PDB file of C-alpha atoms and ligand atoms in Angstrom:
ATOM      1  CA  MET A   1     115.389 289.263 178.763  1.00 83.00           C
ATOM      2  CA  THR A   2     118.192 287.021 178.031  1.00 91.00           C
ATOM      3  CA  PHE A   3     118.826 283.215 178.813  1.00 95.00           C
ATOM      4  CA  THR A   4     122.586 282.889 179.557  1.00 97.00           C
ATOM      5  CA  ILE A   5     123.701 279.389 179.425  1.00 98.00           C
ATOM      6  CA  THR A   6     127.153 278.242 180.775  1.00 98.00           C
ATOM      7  CA  ILE A   7     128.159 274.807 179.750  1.00 98.00           C
ATOM      8  CA  LEU A   8     130.045 273.346 182.711  1.00 98.00           C
ATOM      9  CA  GLY A   9     130.798 269.970 181.228  1.00 98.00           C
ATOM     10  CA  THR A  10     130.941 268.429 177.774  1.00 98.00           C
ATOM     11  CA  SER A  11     132.120 264.819 178.279  1.00 98.00           C
ATOM     12  CA  SER A  12     130.093 261.749 178.354  1.00 96.00           C
ATOM     13  CA  MET A  13     130.628 258.973 180.954  1.00 93.00           C
ATOM     14  CA  VAL A  14     134.033 260.155 182.368  1.00 96.00           C
ATOM     15  CA  PRO A  15     135.835 263.456 182.802  1.00 97.00           C
ATOM     16  CA  THR A  16     138.912 263.968 180.673  1.00 96.00           C
ATOM     17  CA  LYS A  17     141.688 266.382 180.999  1.00 95.00           C
ATOM     18  CA  GLU A  18     139.795 268.853 178.741  1.00 96.00           C
ATOM     19  CA  ARG A  19     136.285 268.089 179.473  1.00 97.00           C
ATOM     20  CA  ASN A  20     134.234 267.570 182.655  1.00 98.00           C
ATOM     21  CA  VAL A  21     131.044 265.479 182.716  1.00 98.00           C
ATOM     22  CA  GLN A  22     127.496 267.027 182.430  1.00 98.00           C
ATOM     23  CA  ALA A  23     126.118 270.153 183.904  1.00 98.00           C
ATOM     24  CA  PHE A  24     124.647 273.354 182.556  1.00 98.00           C
ATOM     25  CA  LEU A  25     123.804 276.613 184.287  1.00 98.00           C
ATOM     26  CA  ILE A  26     120.954 278.696 183.176  1.00 98.00           C
ATOM     27  CA  GLU A  27     120.565 282.408 184.182  1.00 97.00           C
ATOM     28  CA  TYR A  28     117.418 284.221 183.561  1.00 95.00           C
ATOM     29  CA  ASN A  29     116.494 287.527 185.173  1.00 92.00           C
ATOM     30  CA  GLY A  30     118.865 286.961 188.087  1.00 92.00           C
ATOM     31  CA  GLU A  31     117.615 283.339 188.805  1.00 95.00           C
ATOM     32  CA  LEU A  32     120.208 280.484 188.624  1.00 97.00           C
ATOM     33  CA  ILE A  33     119.022 276.948 187.621  1.00 98.00           C
ATOM     34  CA  LEU A  34     121.325 274.012 187.467  1.00 98.00           C
ATOM     35  CA  LEU A  35     120.510 271.394 184.846  1.00 98.00           C
ATOM     36  CA  ASP A  36     122.234 268.146 185.727  1.00 98.00           C
ATOM     37  CA  CYS A  37     125.257 267.909 188.215  1.00 98.00           C
ATOM     38  CA  GLY A  38     127.833 265.535 187.214  1.00 98.00           C
ATOM     39  CA  GLU A  39     130.922 264.859 189.276  1.00 98.00           C
ATOM     40  CA  GLY A  40     133.081 268.050 189.753  1.00 98.00           C
ATOM     41  CA  THR A  41     130.296 270.411 188.980  1.00 98.00           C
ATOM     42  CA  GLN A  42     130.887 272.422 192.107  1.00 98.00           C
ATOM     43  CA  ARG A  43     134.551 273.115 190.997  1.00 98.00           C
ATOM     44  CA  GLN A  44     133.368 274.000 187.461  1.00 98.00           C
ATOM     45  CA  MET A  45     130.880 276.552 189.009  1.00 98.00           C
ATOM     46  CA  ASN A  46     133.828 278.037 191.102  1.00 97.00           C
ATOM     47  CA  ILE A  47     135.990 278.465 187.978  1.00 98.00           C
ATOM     48  CA  ALA A  48     133.082 279.858 186.096  1.00 98.00           C
ATOM     49  CA  GLY A  49     132.552 282.337 188.967  1.00 97.00           C
ATOM     50  CA  TYR A  50     129.114 281.280 190.141  1.00 97.00           C
ATOM     51  CA  SER A  51     128.003 281.064 193.785  1.00 95.00           C
ATOM     52  CA  ARG A  52     126.513 277.582 194.442  1.00 95.00           C
ATOM     53  CA  ALA A  53     124.260 278.951 197.064  1.00 94.00           C
ATOM     54  CA  LYS A  54     122.480 281.025 194.516  1.00 95.00           C
ATOM     55  CA  VAL A  55     120.978 277.841 193.007  1.00 97.00           C
ATOM     56  CA  ARG A  56     117.211 277.479 193.709  1.00 95.00           C
ATOM     57  CA  LYS A  57     116.356 274.752 191.179  1.00 98.00           C
ATOM     58  CA  VAL A  58     118.089 271.755 189.940  1.00 98.00           C
ATOM     59  CA  LEU A  59     116.715 269.909 186.899  1.00 98.00           C
ATOM     60  CA  LEU A  60     117.930 266.336 186.354  1.00 98.00           C
ATOM     61  CA  THR A  61     117.754 264.674 183.048  1.00 98.00           C
ATOM     62  CA  HIS A  62     118.377 261.021 184.280  1.00 98.00           C
ATOM     63  CA  TRP A  63     120.179 259.155 186.986  1.00 98.00           C
ATOM     64  CA  HIS A  64     123.389 258.083 185.247  1.00 98.00           C
ATOM     65  CA  GLY A  65     126.511 258.985 187.094  1.00 97.00           C
ATOM     66  CA  ASP A  66     127.864 261.449 184.492  1.00 98.00           C
ATOM     67  CA  HIS A  67     124.677 263.546 185.207  1.00 98.00           C
ATOM     68  CA  VAL A  68     124.165 263.234 188.952  1.00 98.00           C
ATOM     69  CA  GLY A  69     127.590 262.243 190.532  1.00 98.00           C
ATOM     70  CA  GLY A  70     128.165 265.571 191.957  1.00 98.00           C
ATOM     71  CA  LEU A  71     124.700 266.102 193.563  1.00 98.00           C
ATOM     72  CA  ILE A  72     125.439 265.159 197.043  1.00 97.00           C
ATOM     73  CA  GLY A  73     128.448 267.431 197.475  1.00 96.00           C
ATOM     74  CA  LEU A  74     126.394 270.340 196.002  1.00 97.00           C
ATOM     75  CA  ILE A  75     123.561 269.827 198.376  1.00 96.00           C
ATOM     76  CA  GLN A  76     126.030 269.697 201.285  1.00 95.00           C
ATOM     77  CA  THR A  77     127.655 272.896 200.257  1.00 95.00           C
ATOM     78  CA  ILE A  78     124.386 274.778 199.610  1.00 95.00           C
ATOM     79  CA  PHE A  79     123.020 273.879 202.987  1.00 93.00           C
ATOM     80  CA  ASN A  80     126.262 274.679 204.763  1.00 92.00           C
ATOM     81  CA  SER A  81     126.014 278.249 203.446  1.00 90.00           C
ATOM     82  CA  GLU A  82     123.111 279.498 205.622  1.00 87.00           C
ATOM     83  CA  TYR A  83     120.686 278.846 202.788  1.00 89.00           C
ATOM     84  CA  GLN A  84     117.370 280.181 203.679  1.00 91.00           C
ATOM     85  CA  HIS A  85     115.417 278.633 200.792  1.00 94.00           C
ATOM     86  CA  THR A  86     113.896 275.334 199.730  1.00 96.00           C
ATOM     87  CA  LEU A  87     115.941 273.743 196.986  1.00 97.00           C
ATOM     88  CA  HIS A  88     113.631 272.299 194.348  1.00 98.00           C
ATOM     89  CA  ILE A  89     114.867 269.281 192.607  1.00 98.00           C
ATOM     90  CA  TYR A  90     113.122 268.070 189.502  1.00 98.00           C
ATOM     91  CA  GLY A  91     113.706 264.728 187.822  1.00 98.00           C
ATOM     92  CA  PRO A  92     112.405 261.605 186.197  1.00 98.00           C
ATOM     93  CA  LYS A  93     110.252 258.869 187.843  1.00 97.00           C
ATOM     94  CA  GLY A  94     112.233 257.368 190.809  1.00 97.00           C
ATOM     95  CA  SER A  95     114.068 260.684 191.671  1.00 98.00           C
ATOM     96  CA  GLU A  96     112.369 260.830 195.089  1.00 98.00           C
ATOM     97  CA  THR A  97     113.696 257.446 196.331  1.00 98.00           C
ATOM     98  CA  ARG A  98     117.063 257.859 194.757  1.00 98.00           C
ATOM     99  CA  LEU A  99     117.526 261.209 196.514  1.00 97.00           C
ATOM    100  CA  GLU A 100     116.483 259.713 199.786  1.00 96.00           C
ATOM    101  CA  HIS A 101     119.203 257.141 199.403  1.00 96.00           C
ATOM    102  CA  LEU A 102     121.710 259.691 198.347  1.00 95.00           C
ATOM    103  CA  ARG A 103     120.965 261.762 201.367  1.00 94.00           C
ATOM    104  CA  LYS A 104     121.574 258.966 203.714  1.00 93.00           C
ATOM    105  CA  THR A 105     125.155 258.649 202.539  1.00 93.00           C
ATOM    106  CA  VAL A 106     126.143 261.875 204.210  1.00 92.00           C
ATOM    107  CA  ASP A 107     125.806 263.195 207.656  1.00 91.00           C
ATOM    108  CA  PHE A 108     124.382 266.701 207.441  1.00 87.00           C
ATOM    109  CA  GLU A 109     124.983 269.163 210.186  1.00 84.00           C
ATOM    110  CA  ASN A 110     122.401 271.695 208.957  1.00 84.00           C
ATOM    111  CA  PRO A 111     118.755 271.166 208.215  1.00 87.00           C
ATOM    112  CA  VAL A 112     118.201 270.315 204.541  1.00 89.00           C
ATOM    113  CA  ASP A 113     115.102 271.655 202.989  1.00 94.00           C
ATOM    114  CA  ILE A 114     114.553 269.823 199.606  1.00 96.00           C
ATOM    115  CA  GLU A 115     111.420 269.362 197.625  1.00 97.00           C
ATOM    116  CA  VAL A 116     111.486 266.761 194.899  1.00 98.00           C
ATOM    117  CA  HIS A 117     109.294 266.983 191.961  1.00 98.00           C
ATOM    118  CA  GLU A 118     108.961 263.846 189.961  1.00 98.00           C
ATOM    119  CA  LEU A 119     108.191 264.125 186.257  1.00 98.00           C
ATOM    120  CA  ASN A 120     106.532 261.490 184.242  1.00 97.00           C
ATOM    121  CA  PRO A 121     105.464 262.848 180.809  1.00 97.00           C
ATOM    122  CA  GLY A 122     103.656 260.425 178.532  1.00 95.00           C
ATOM    123  CA  ARG A 123     105.018 259.706 175.074  1.00 96.00           C
ATOM    124  CA  GLU A 124     104.722 262.732 172.707  1.00 95.00           C
ATOM    125  CA  GLU A 125     103.158 264.661 175.653  1.00 94.00           C
ATOM    126  CA  GLU A 126     104.740 267.848 176.841  1.00 96.00           C
ATOM    127  CA  GLN A 127     104.528 268.131 180.728  1.00 98.00           C
ATOM    128  CA  LEU A 128     104.649 271.585 182.452  1.00 98.00           C
ATOM    129  CA  VAL A 129     107.542 271.637 185.039  1.00 98.00           C
ATOM    130  CA  VAL A 130     107.596 275.312 186.257  1.00 97.00           C
ATOM    131  CA  GLU A 131     105.524 278.301 185.232  1.00 97.00           C
ATOM    132  CA  ASN A 132     105.878 281.934 186.407  1.00 95.00           C
ATOM    133  CA  ASP A 133     105.281 285.366 184.927  1.00 90.00           C
ATOM    134  CA  GLU A 134     108.404 285.356 182.889  1.00 92.00           C
ATOM    135  CA  TYR A 135     108.883 281.837 181.508  1.00 96.00           C
ATOM    136  CA  ARG A 136     107.668 278.167 181.638  1.00 96.00           C
ATOM    137  CA  ILE A 137     109.790 275.069 181.644  1.00 98.00           C
ATOM    138  CA  THR A 138     108.263 272.033 179.946  1.00 98.00           C
ATOM    139  CA  CYS A 139     109.619 268.380 179.383  1.00 98.00           C
ATOM    140  CA  MET A 140     109.294 265.420 177.142  1.00 98.00           C
ATOM    141  CA  PRO A 141     110.472 261.740 177.788  1.00 98.00           C
ATOM    142  CA  MET A 142     113.587 260.539 175.872  1.00 98.00           C
ATOM    143  CA  ARG A 143     114.678 256.950 174.946  1.00 98.00           C
ATOM    144  CA  HIS A 144     117.768 255.952 176.855  1.00 97.00           C
ATOM    145  CA  GLY A 145     117.117 252.816 178.921  1.00 95.00           C
ATOM    146  CA  THR A 146     116.435 254.597 182.052  1.00 97.00           C
ATOM    147  CA  PRO A 147     113.752 257.308 182.642  1.00 98.00           C
ATOM    148  CA  THR A 148     115.228 260.394 180.840  1.00 98.00           C
ATOM    149  CA  ILE A 149     113.749 263.841 180.506  1.00 98.00           C
ATOM    150  CA  ALA A 150     114.462 266.618 178.046  1.00 98.00           C
ATOM    151  CA  TYR A 151     113.630 270.214 179.017  1.00 98.00           C
ATOM    152  CA  ALA A 152     112.511 273.330 177.121  1.00 98.00           C
ATOM    153  CA  PHE A 153     112.758 276.810 178.505  1.00 98.00           C
ATOM    154  CA  ILE A 154     110.116 278.915 176.906  1.00 97.00           C
ATOM    155  CA  GLU A 155     110.044 282.739 177.649  1.00 96.00           C
ATOM    156  CA  LYS A 156     106.565 284.412 177.664  1.00 93.00           C
ATOM    157  CA  GLU A 157     105.756 286.966 175.155  1.00 88.00           C
ATOM    158  CA  LYS A 158     105.503 290.428 176.575  1.00 84.00           C
ATOM    159  CA  ARG A 159     104.155 293.789 175.323  1.00 87.00           C
ATOM    160  CA  ARG A 160     106.675 296.612 175.859  1.00 85.00           C
ATOM    161  CA  ILE A 161     105.925 300.289 175.701  1.00 87.00           C
ATOM    162  CA  ASP A 162     107.527 302.136 172.882  1.00 90.00           C
ATOM    163  CA  VAL A 163     108.305 305.315 174.849  1.00 87.00           C
ATOM    164  CA  ALA A 164     108.844 307.544 171.826  1.00 90.00           C
ATOM    165  CA  LYS A 165     105.430 306.657 170.505  1.00 90.00           C
ATOM    166  CA  ALA A 166     103.796 306.839 173.778  1.00 89.00           C
ATOM    167  CA  GLU A 167     105.210 310.354 174.460  1.00 89.00           C
ATOM    168  CA  LYS A 168     103.725 311.487 171.084  1.00 89.00           C
ATOM    169  CA  PHE A 169     100.266 310.846 172.544  1.00 89.00           C
ATOM    170  CA  GLY A 170     101.348 312.611 175.885  1.00 87.00           C
ATOM    171  CA  LEU A 171     101.389 309.329 177.715  1.00 87.00           C
ATOM    172  CA  LYS A 172     103.486 308.927 180.762  1.00 80.00           C
ATOM    173  CA  THR A 173     103.506 306.229 183.538  1.00 75.00           C
ATOM    174  CA  GLY A 174     100.299 305.191 185.066  1.00 81.00           C
ATOM    175  CA  PRO A 175      97.244 302.866 184.812  1.00 86.00           C
ATOM    176  CA  VAL A 176      96.584 303.804 181.135  1.00 87.00           C
ATOM    177  CA  MET A 177     100.091 302.663 180.230  1.00 87.00           C
ATOM    178  CA  GLY A 178      99.383 299.380 182.169  1.00 87.00           C
ATOM    179  CA  ARG A 179      96.232 298.775 180.181  1.00 89.00           C
ATOM    180  CA  LEU A 180      98.021 299.311 176.988  1.00 89.00           C
ATOM    181  CA  GLN A 181     100.674 297.000 178.040  1.00 87.00           C
ATOM    182  CA  ARG A 182      98.053 294.376 178.481  1.00 87.00           C
ATOM    183  CA  GLY A 183      96.951 294.740 174.924  1.00 88.00           C
ATOM    184  CA  GLU A 184      93.745 296.914 175.743  1.00 91.00           C
ATOM    185  CA  THR A 185      92.530 299.895 173.737  1.00 93.00           C
ATOM    186  CA  VAL A 186      92.174 303.091 175.852  1.00 92.00           C
ATOM    187  CA  THR A 187      90.654 306.534 175.663  1.00 90.00           C
ATOM    188  CA  PHE A 188      93.039 309.286 176.766  1.00 89.00           C
ATOM    189  CA  LYS A 189      92.338 312.932 176.603  1.00 87.00           C
ATOM    190  CA  GLY A 190      89.401 312.173 174.203  1.00 88.00           C
ATOM    191  CA  LYS A 191      91.567 310.133 171.881  1.00 89.00           C
ATOM    192  CA  THR A 192      91.250 306.434 171.279  1.00 92.00           C
ATOM    193  CA  ILE A 193      94.663 304.746 171.435  1.00 92.00           C
ATOM    194  CA  THR A 194      95.074 301.077 170.525  1.00 92.00           C
ATOM    195  CA  ALA A 195      97.880 298.903 172.155  1.00 92.00           C
ATOM    196  CA  ASP A 196      99.609 298.313 168.741  1.00 91.00           C
ATOM    197  CA  GLU A 197     100.008 302.215 168.395  1.00 91.00           C
ATOM    198  CA  VAL A 198     102.287 302.551 171.374  1.00 92.00           C
ATOM    199  CA  THR A 199     103.568 299.054 172.213  1.00 92.00           C
ATOM    200  CA  TYR A 200     105.476 296.160 170.634  1.00 91.00           C
ATOM    201  CA  VAL A 201     105.548 292.530 171.238  1.00 88.00           C
ATOM    202  CA  ARG A 202     109.033 291.278 172.248  1.00 82.00           C
ATOM    203  CA  PRO A 203     109.687 287.913 170.548  1.00 83.00           C
ATOM    204  CA  ALA A 204     109.761 285.091 173.131  1.00 91.00           C
ATOM    205  CA  LYS A 205     112.859 282.981 173.151  1.00 96.00           C
ATOM    206  CA  LYS A 206     113.034 279.159 173.512  1.00 98.00           C
ATOM    207  CA  VAL A 207     115.965 277.097 174.533  1.00 98.00           C
ATOM    208  CA  VAL A 208     115.984 273.327 174.453  1.00 98.00           C
ATOM    209  CA  PHE A 209     118.225 270.694 176.137  1.00 98.00           C
ATOM    210  CA  ILE A 210     118.350 267.207 174.735  1.00 98.00           C
ATOM    211  CA  PRO A 211     120.189 264.864 176.935  1.00 98.00           C
ATOM    212  CA  ASP A 212     121.215 261.273 176.411  1.00 98.00           C
ATOM    213  CA  THR A 213     118.901 259.497 173.954  1.00 98.00           C
ATOM    214  CA  THR A 214     118.383 257.520 170.882  1.00 98.00           C
ATOM    215  CA  LEU A 215     116.327 258.813 168.006  1.00 97.00           C
ATOM    216  CA  THR A 216     112.778 259.570 169.107  1.00 97.00           C
ATOM    217  CA  ASN A 217     109.846 261.668 167.946  1.00 97.00           C
ATOM    218  CA  GLU A 218     109.810 263.706 171.051  1.00 98.00           C
ATOM    219  CA  ILE A 219     112.985 265.517 170.061  1.00 98.00           C
ATOM    220  CA  PRO A 220     111.694 267.524 167.107  1.00 98.00           C
ATOM    221  CA  LEU A 221     108.319 267.989 168.957  1.00 98.00           C
ATOM    222  CA  LEU A 222     109.938 269.522 171.950  1.00 98.00           C
ATOM    223  CA  ALA A 223     112.510 271.507 170.079  1.00 98.00           C
ATOM    224  CA  GLU A 224     110.212 272.912 167.336  1.00 98.00           C
ATOM    225  CA  GLY A 225     111.259 276.470 166.431  1.00 97.00           C
ATOM    226  CA  ALA A 226     113.726 276.784 169.290  1.00 98.00           C
ATOM    227  CA  ASP A 227     116.235 279.731 169.108  1.00 98.00           C
ATOM    228  CA  LEU A 228     118.807 277.236 170.551  1.00 98.00           C
ATOM    229  CA  MET A 229     118.920 273.430 170.790  1.00 98.00           C
ATOM    230  CA  ILE A 230     121.746 271.888 172.924  1.00 98.00           C
ATOM    231  CA  CYS A 231     121.901 268.292 172.069  1.00 98.00           C
ATOM    232  CA  GLU A 232     124.017 265.254 172.969  1.00 98.00           C
ATOM    233  CA  SER A 233     126.088 263.877 170.099  1.00 98.00           C
ATOM    234  CA  THR A 234     128.210 261.144 171.814  1.00 98.00           C
ATOM    235  CA  TYR A 235     129.475 259.581 168.508  1.00 98.00           C
ATOM    236  CA  GLY A 236     130.502 260.347 164.947  1.00 98.00           C
ATOM    237  CA  ASN A 237     129.247 258.547 161.933  1.00 97.00           C
ATOM    238  CA  GLU A 238     131.947 255.858 162.205  1.00 97.00           C
ATOM    239  CA  HIS A 239     130.236 254.725 165.444  1.00 97.00           C
ATOM    240  CA  GLU A 240     126.675 254.854 164.321  1.00 97.00           C
ATOM    241  CA  SER A 241     125.987 251.268 165.373  1.00 97.00           C
ATOM    242  CA  LYS A 242     127.416 252.015 168.853  1.00 96.00           C
ATOM    243  CA  ALA A 243     125.204 254.961 169.196  1.00 97.00           C
ATOM    244  CA  HIS A 244     122.229 252.826 168.386  1.00 96.00           C
ATOM    245  CA  GLU A 245     123.313 250.056 170.663  1.00 96.00           C
ATOM    246  CA  TYR A 246     123.880 252.348 173.808  1.00 97.00           C
ATOM    247  CA  LYS A 247     121.005 254.591 172.964  1.00 98.00           C
ATOM    248  CA  HIS A 248     122.941 257.760 171.989  1.00 98.00           C
ATOM    249  CA  LEU A 249     122.883 260.107 168.999  1.00 98.00           C
ATOM    250  CA  THR A 250     125.613 260.778 166.438  1.00 98.00           C
ATOM    251  CA  ALA A 251     126.333 264.305 165.535  1.00 98.00           C
ATOM    252  CA  ALA A 252     124.675 263.905 161.992  1.00 98.00           C
ATOM    253  CA  GLN A 253     121.549 262.612 163.603  1.00 98.00           C
ATOM    254  CA  ALA A 254     121.423 265.625 166.104  1.00 98.00           C
ATOM    255  CA  ALA A 255     121.809 267.919 163.000  1.00 98.00           C
ATOM    256  CA  LEU A 256     119.068 266.290 161.106  1.00 98.00           C
ATOM    257  CA  LEU A 257     116.752 266.583 164.132  1.00 98.00           C
ATOM    258  CA  ALA A 258     117.683 270.241 164.436  1.00 98.00           C
ATOM    259  CA  GLN A 259     116.879 270.801 160.870  1.00 98.00           C
ATOM    260  CA  GLN A 260     113.523 268.813 161.220  1.00 98.00           C
ATOM    261  CA  ALA A 261     112.487 270.956 164.309  1.00 98.00           C
ATOM    262  CA  GLY A 262     113.345 274.145 162.402  1.00 98.00           C
ATOM    263  CA  VAL A 263     115.589 275.404 165.354  1.00 98.00           C
ATOM    264  CA  LYS A 264     117.827 278.512 164.620  1.00 98.00           C
ATOM    265  CA  ARG A 265     121.065 277.282 166.273  1.00 98.00           C
ATOM    266  CA  LEU A 266     122.569 273.894 167.336  1.00 98.00           C
ATOM    267  CA  ILE A 267     125.208 273.187 169.955  1.00 98.00           C
ATOM    268  CA  LEU A 268     126.625 269.704 170.190  1.00 98.00           C
ATOM    269  CA  THR A 269     127.857 268.321 173.460  1.00 98.00           C
ATOM    270  CA  HIS A 270     128.367 265.148 175.515  1.00 98.00           C
ATOM    271  CA  PHE A 271     131.243 263.704 173.518  1.00 98.00           C
ATOM    272  CA  SER A 272     132.682 260.178 173.807  1.00 97.00           C
ATOM    273  CA  GLN A 273     136.119 260.224 175.637  1.00 96.00           C
ATOM    274  CA  ARG A 274     137.646 258.429 172.590  1.00 95.00           C
ATOM    275  CA  TYR A 275     137.720 261.657 170.644  1.00 95.00           C
ATOM    276  CA  THR A 276     140.650 264.070 171.252  1.00 92.00           C
ATOM    277  CA  THR A 277     139.130 266.414 168.765  1.00 95.00           C
ATOM    278  CA  VAL A 278     135.488 266.659 167.687  1.00 97.00           C
ATOM    279  CA  ASP A 279     136.183 268.620 164.466  1.00 97.00           C
ATOM    280  CA  HIS A 280     134.856 265.789 162.335  1.00 97.00           C
ATOM    281  CA  LEU A 281     131.597 265.586 164.430  1.00 98.00           C
ATOM    282  CA  LEU A 282     131.116 269.140 163.579  1.00 98.00           C
ATOM    283  CA  GLU A 283     131.837 268.565 159.923  1.00 98.00           C
ATOM    284  CA  GLU A 284     129.320 265.650 159.799  1.00 98.00           C
ATOM    285  CA  ALA A 285     126.612 267.803 161.426  1.00 98.00           C
ATOM    286  CA  ARG A 286     127.193 270.827 159.258  1.00 98.00           C
ATOM    287  CA  ILE A 287     126.480 268.832 156.184  1.00 98.00           C
ATOM    288  CA  HIS A 288     122.835 268.719 157.435  1.00 98.00           C
ATOM    289  CA  PHE A 289     122.533 271.752 159.541  1.00 98.00           C
ATOM    290  CA  PRO A 290     125.141 274.525 158.927  1.00 98.00           C
ATOM    291  CA  GLN A 291     124.204 276.583 162.046  1.00 98.00           C
ATOM    292  CA  THR A 292     125.963 273.922 164.274  1.00 98.00           C
ATOM    293  CA  GLU A 293     128.667 274.662 166.810  1.00 98.00           C
ATOM    294  CA  VAL A 294     130.467 272.315 169.248  1.00 98.00           C
ATOM    295  CA  ALA A 295     130.583 272.947 172.957  1.00 98.00           C
ATOM    296  CA  HIS A 296     133.643 273.185 175.206  1.00 98.00           C
ATOM    297  CA  ASP A 297     133.695 273.510 178.923  1.00 98.00           C
ATOM    298  CA  PHE A 298     132.754 276.976 180.054  1.00 98.00           C
ATOM    299  CA  LEU A 299     131.246 278.003 176.832  1.00 98.00           C
ATOM    300  CA  LYS A 300     128.754 280.820 177.532  1.00 98.00           C
ATOM    301  CA  ILE A 301     125.829 281.494 175.207  1.00 98.00           C
ATOM    302  CA  ASN A 302     123.294 284.288 175.331  1.00 97.00           C
ATOM    303  CA  VAL A 303     119.978 283.774 173.800  1.00 96.00           C
TER     304      VAL A 303
HETATM  305 ZN1   ZN B   1     125.472 260.845 179.842  1.00 52.17          ZN
HETATM  306 ZN1   ZN B   2     123.035 258.398 180.270  1.00 52.17          ZN
END
């Protein structure tokens, strides 16, 4: 299965003419998950061709305006669309109270069914957010002056039937195939068949989102071995002291973290509005980690 990520906004703090503020859409096996919801996210979803009523989960990294400023509008749209589901919202400590306040700012005509899940992982501790048959989402705390959460999407490894090999043993669908898929050894028409003879294990994929943060041990821990790390890089080298002061990362720091975590690919985002071009951020990052790219609004990535 493929994770399809659409980056809806790549600016930090304020929207610019070229870049909206933060939001990512994650599609997996027909499910749509929104990660952060900065102001203007609804319109970005429209332009990208996604129905807002298909969102079942919203993951929030932290309660700064550029990450949550579009939330109340999105909630209103979703529950005005004959939404028959519970909307699950995950976020850091304090999310429940903040959402309660936010909901009071709007008069809702339709019932709003929201379940808030507060996350509070300890330092260097991975907390489970969601788990189902296909994947799990875990999180770790970042350092950003307000409770901030980074998320990892980890696909579960699955055994698949190699149809050509199975046919050689005369195997067709049925309980025997199910047992082989579970890794068991079976006896079929007097022959012993091991799972490895007719199945293969599809490599599981991992995608990690590192939001606003200063340098912290949790980044390489959470991102370890990821196929894709999407990371904030608000500043270039020339503003390293600002990055430190405002608890953000530079592009070079993000690249060094990607290298340390052994990820396959790095995409930089959350750029300061002062940069009309981010070419130099890309250059500074590629010195340390050549497999770096820079994000633009509506960039779609398949992992
Ligand atoms: Zn931000
Ligand atoms: Zn922030």
